XYZ file of C-alpha atoms in Angstrom:
176
model
C 9.472 11.296 75.329
C 13.006 11.739 76.509
C 13.854 10.712 80.031
C 14.451 14.358 80.916
C 10.970 15.506 79.827
C 9.037 17.307 82.520
C 5.671 15.900 81.468
C 4.646 12.753 83.384
C 2.901 9.751 81.873
C -0.389 10.704 83.526
C -0.104 14.185 81.977
C 0.425 12.679 78.534
C -2.531 10.334 79.012
C -4.800 13.098 80.335
C -3.862 15.404 77.482
C -4.250 12.799 74.756
C -7.391 11.091 76.123
C -9.175 14.428 76.294
C -8.849 14.686 72.511
C -10.415 11.226 71.989
C -13.802 12.257 73.390
C -15.026 12.661 69.818
C -15.078 8.869 69.542
C -17.874 8.509 72.064
C -19.724 11.627 70.923
C -19.602 11.435 67.148
C -19.069 7.822 66.149
C -22.595 7.639 64.697
C -21.916 10.338 62.111
C -18.310 9.437 61.278
C -17.338 7.059 58.473
C -16.072 3.891 60.078
C -12.806 3.945 58.120
C -12.006 7.401 59.539
C -13.002 6.333 63.028
C -10.965 3.142 62.764
C -7.892 5.126 61.699
C -8.259 7.501 64.666
C -8.791 4.653 67.098
C -5.790 2.697 65.836
C -3.619 5.823 66.101
C -4.868 6.355 69.659
C -4.125 2.734 70.536
C -0.594 3.018 69.155
C 0.006 6.236 71.088
C -1.189 4.670 74.334
C 0.951 1.586 73.770
C 4.004 3.764 73.168
C 3.283 5.579 76.437
C 2.835 2.237 78.170
C 6.131 0.928 76.795
C 7.898 4.043 78.055
C 6.118 4.674 81.370
C 3.839 1.703 82.078
C 4.406 -0.820 84.790
C 1.586 -3.315 84.161
C -1.632 -3.714 82.231
C -3.499 -2.558 85.335
C -1.722 0.776 85.865
C -3.126 4.114 84.654
C -1.978 3.715 81.064
C -2.818 0.007 80.998
C -6.371 0.763 82.122
C -6.664 3.403 79.379
C -5.522 0.884 76.772
C -7.977 -1.739 78.038
C -10.835 0.750 78.092
C -9.942 1.956 74.610
C -9.885 -1.590 73.209
C -13.253 -2.417 74.825
C -14.688 0.741 73.224
C -13.101 -0.084 69.873
C -14.608 -3.571 69.981
C -18.044 -2.217 70.882
C -18.061 0.430 68.153
C -16.909 -2.099 65.548
C -19.799 -4.397 66.533
C -22.274 -1.505 66.372
C -21.028 -0.758 62.855
C -21.396 -4.424 61.807
C -17.661 -5.008 61.539
C -17.225 -8.294 63.459
C -13.765 -8.904 62.001
C -12.445 -5.640 63.428
C -14.274 -6.192 66.734
C -12.723 -9.638 67.009
C -9.269 -8.233 66.265
C -9.658 -5.547 68.948
C -10.792 -8.177 71.464
C -7.787 -10.383 70.649
C -5.452 -7.420 71.156
C -7.172 -6.716 74.481
C -6.716 -10.321 75.611
C -3.077 -10.279 74.558
C -2.457 -7.015 76.381
C -4.203 -8.300 79.518
C -1.983 -11.393 79.604
C 0.851 -9.091 80.634
C -0.607 -9.023 84.146
C -1.425 -12.711 84.586
C 0.436 -12.814 87.875
C -1.522 -9.818 89.156
C -4.828 -11.346 88.064
C -4.108 -14.517 90.021
C -4.149 -12.414 93.190
C -7.317 -10.520 92.242
C -10.195 -13.000 92.444
C -12.677 -10.652 90.757
C -10.583 -10.249 87.638
C -9.185 -13.772 87.475
C -12.597 -15.454 87.505
C -14.822 -12.940 85.751
C -12.571 -11.391 83.115
C -12.429 -14.543 80.963
C -16.227 -14.731 81.153
C -16.475 -11.067 80.171
C -14.284 -11.884 77.145
C -16.523 -14.840 76.324
C -19.577 -12.591 76.488
C -17.951 -10.143 74.088
C -17.083 -13.054 71.774
C -20.764 -14.080 71.863
C -21.776 -10.554 70.854
C -19.306 -10.695 67.972
C -20.723 -14.065 66.876
C -24.202 -12.557 66.817
C -22.915 -9.525 64.911
C -21.442 -11.945 62.368
C -24.878 -13.540 61.919
C -24.308 -16.638 64.030
C -27.075 -16.156 66.598
C -27.299 -19.852 67.494
C -23.609 -19.963 68.465
C -23.977 -16.676 70.355
C -26.892 -18.086 72.385
C -24.913 -21.277 73.122
C -21.978 -19.169 74.287
C -24.241 -17.140 76.605
C -25.740 -20.310 78.050
C -22.231 -21.619 78.731
C -21.305 -18.349 80.454
C -24.428 -18.543 82.617
C -23.669 -22.194 83.453
C -20.126 -21.275 84.499
C -21.382 -18.323 86.567
C -23.930 -20.552 88.289
C -21.196 -23.132 88.983
C -18.954 -20.605 90.703
C -20.870 -18.675 93.367
C -19.803 -15.070 93.889
C -17.461 -14.025 96.646
C -17.979 -10.964 98.809
C -15.391 -9.202 96.681
C -17.053 -9.847 93.314
C -20.743 -10.239 94.115
C -21.903 -7.110 92.273
C -19.741 -7.747 89.206
C -20.829 -11.390 89.181
C -24.548 -10.628 89.196
C -24.205 -7.772 86.706
C -22.622 -10.251 84.288
C -25.382 -12.803 84.991
C -28.070 -10.196 84.257
C -26.345 -8.776 81.156
C -25.766 -12.234 79.701
C -29.309 -13.417 80.451
C -30.941 -10.323 78.985
C -28.787 -10.364 75.864
C -29.436 -14.060 75.319
C -33.180 -13.513 75.742
C -33.136 -10.611 73.272
C -31.377 -12.751 70.673
C -33.809 -15.643 71.224
C -36.809 -13.352 70.794
C -35.421 -12.075 67.505
C -34.299 -15.512 66.296
């Protein structure tokens, strides 16, 4: 990664991300400890690239890191590892704080991203066996969504979150 290298950041990301496809294809058959090791290594690599070439948490590399951490959180929940899912979500939140100024100018992200995080936290609570708290969290998210009507810019994202939260909450209540 010397300044004189001919390979651009996007080339490094494209090359390295292509090798991480196994995560989405084979995570059901892989031992979680092996998968966790690969995902942490991938996260470190992306963060090194971001430190060297990144400009914000919303640039090409920043988006790859965010996407990777969302995936990591989801897989950890699916494998009943709420502690690891929670850790990945906290790292995602911390990384996203790097672009607070940018988010203030992007209404869609500034209003809905914290609610998306809250929804993920509710899923982690349920994964940890605390369904009642997860349902309360979903109800709070729905109350906040109802209290802030969508704008033209975020109408689709807004209603997708309303539907996802409502359906997930209903599923948990049925099983409770």
